[in-house]
Each structure stands twice: as C-alpha cells, then as structure tokens.
Amino acid sequence: MGCCCLGSWLTWDSATLEPGGYIQWAEADHETLRYAKSTPEGSTEGMVSLYKLLYNPDPRLHPTWIAKLPDLLADGGFVDIEKDSQDAPPHLAFLFHEASLLVYQSIARKMKNENITREIKRLLPAVVEETKQGSYGTALRYTVIARKPWGWGLR
C-alpha cells in the first residue's frame, strides 16, 4: 500500500473502529533492507539482483512511508501512539525472508512485463539456493499502536 492509499485506509478504519479502540500495525521497512549470511561462503548476489530488478518498475513494492506511520496516524486523528522499531532476531528474519519468496512467485505470475517476469523466473532458483546456504534479506520492523480518541468526529 503506497502512502497515497494510506489516507483511504485511515478513513475506512476510522469508520469501523469504535471510539477508544486501538489499532496495531506491524510492517517491515524496505528502506532498511540488507542482506545477511550465516556462513562466510554464502552468497547474496541473486537476492540483490532480484531486489534491484523490482525496485524501479513498481514503487508499490517498496513503500517509503513505514517510518512515518506514527506521524501519519497522528495526522489522521489517532492518539496515544506508541512505536517500536527493531531488527527481527536472525531465526525470525530468516523465516520472514523465506515467506517473502512466495511474494516473488506471485509477482512473476501477475506481472504484465514479460521481460521482468522472465528475469524473476531466472533469478529465483539462485535466490532459493542462496537461502538454502543460509543467506537472507532482513529489514527493520516497525510496530505502531494507536487509539481512536473518544469523541471522534465531534471536532
């Protein structure tokens, strides 16, 4: 979801959330993406190539608003906002990375650009092999909690 869609979501959420109710939002910040290896001989070349391939064609795959979420929620009228940001421990970061491999398969199926689809299909086996060798992508994870104030809409 890009920042342009966030306002629509906040409007929808404001209508469905009872006054005094809380929302919790957890998201990885792609702006902090980096690669790690569990062994010195591991490679991340395929992972880096795959990320670079998809970075420019579709900005929806790389939201830049994650770190700004507390301010966006405050601008949307939410209060008592708490933010926590931290790296996932390595064993969880690896699992998050493995789950993200499914996203690339989905993108390859749905992407209308045949050249990019072909390149994803070419790179993905190398990324899977790098993953088997213990390499993974990881990013800072944000969790934000906010409350819809009592008297919402009476301003």
mmCIF file of C-alpha atoms in Angstrom, residues 37-91:
data_model
loop_
_atom_site.group_PDB
_atom_site.id
_atom_site.type_symbol
_atom_site.label_atom_id
_atom_site.label_comp_id
_atom_site.label_asym_id
_atom_site.label_seq_id
_atom_site.Cartn_x
_atom_site.Cartn_y
_atom_site.Cartn_z
ATOM 1 C CA LYS A 37 24.864 -14.625 5.505
ATOM 2 C CA SER A 38 25.007 -17.319 8.143
ATOM 3 C CA THR A 39 28.213 -18.680 6.609
ATOM 4 C CA PRO A 40 31.168 -16.784 5.126
ATOM 5 C CA GLU A 41 30.938 -18.710 1.854
ATOM 6 C CA GLY A 42 27.279 -17.795 1.399
ATOM 7 C CA SER A 43 26.217 -15.514 -1.438
ATOM 8 C CA THR A 44 23.554 -12.820 -1.719
ATOM 9 C CA GLU A 45 24.199 -11.905 -5.360
ATOM 10 C CA GLY A 46 20.889 -13.333 -6.620
ATOM 11 C CA MET A 47 18.935 -11.645 -3.822
ATOM 12 C CA VAL A 48 20.474 -8.270 -4.562
ATOM 13 C CA SER A 49 19.801 -8.687 -8.297
ATOM 14 C CA LEU A 50 16.176 -9.654 -7.695
ATOM 15 C CA TYR A 51 15.596 -6.682 -5.388
ATOM 16 C CA LYS A 52 17.181 -4.255 -7.879
ATOM 17 C CA LEU A 53 15.099 -5.737 -10.702
ATOM 18 C CA LEU A 54 11.840 -4.928 -8.928
ATOM 19 C CA TYR A 55 12.808 -1.674 -7.240
ATOM 20 C CA ASN A 56 12.206 0.686 -10.146
ATOM 21 C CA PRO A 57 9.314 -0.805 -12.155
ATOM 22 C CA ASP A 58 6.755 -0.841 -9.345
ATOM 23 C CA PRO A 59 7.107 1.551 -6.396
ATOM 24 C CA ARG A 60 4.193 -0.200 -4.652
ATOM 25 C CA LEU A 61 6.660 -2.983 -3.826
ATOM 26 C CA HIS A 62 8.865 -0.529 -1.910
ATOM 27 C CA PRO A 63 6.788 1.645 0.410
ATOM 28 C CA THR A 64 8.666 4.593 1.848
ATOM 29 C CA TRP A 65 6.080 5.636 4.446
ATOM 30 C CA ILE A 66 6.676 2.919 7.077
ATOM 31 C CA ALA A 67 8.956 5.026 9.305
ATOM 32 C CA LYS A 68 6.439 7.892 9.032
ATOM 33 C CA LEU A 69 3.480 5.788 10.167
ATOM 34 C CA PRO A 70 3.231 7.339 13.673
ATOM 35 C CA ASP A 71 3.012 10.825 12.147
ATOM 36 C CA LEU A 72 0.508 9.666 9.528
ATOM 37 C CA LEU A 73 -1.701 8.169 12.232
ATOM 38 C CA ALA A 74 -1.426 11.354 14.311
ATOM 39 C CA ASP A 75 -2.392 13.404 11.249
ATOM 40 C CA GLY A 76 -5.365 11.058 10.854
ATOM 41 C CA GLY A 77 -6.557 11.923 14.389
ATOM 42 C CA PHE A 78 -5.272 8.913 16.333
ATOM 43 C CA VAL A 79 -3.803 9.474 19.809
ATOM 44 C CA ASP A 80 -1.668 7.638 22.394
ATOM 45 C CA ILE A 81 0.622 6.471 19.607
ATOM 46 C CA GLU A 82 3.458 4.139 20.536
ATOM 47 C CA LYS A 83 6.179 2.983 18.141
ATOM 48 C CA ASP A 84 8.693 0.188 18.445
ATOM 49 C CA SER A 85 11.320 -0.474 15.790
ATOM 50 C CA GLN A 86 13.838 -3.265 15.904
ATOM 51 C CA ASP A 87 15.512 -5.929 13.864
ATOM 52 C CA ALA A 88 13.992 -9.358 13.981
ATOM 53 C CA PRO A 89 16.266 -11.907 15.643
ATOM 54 C CA PRO A 90 18.148 -13.915 12.985
ATOM 55 C CA HIS A 91 15.992 -17.034 13.265
#
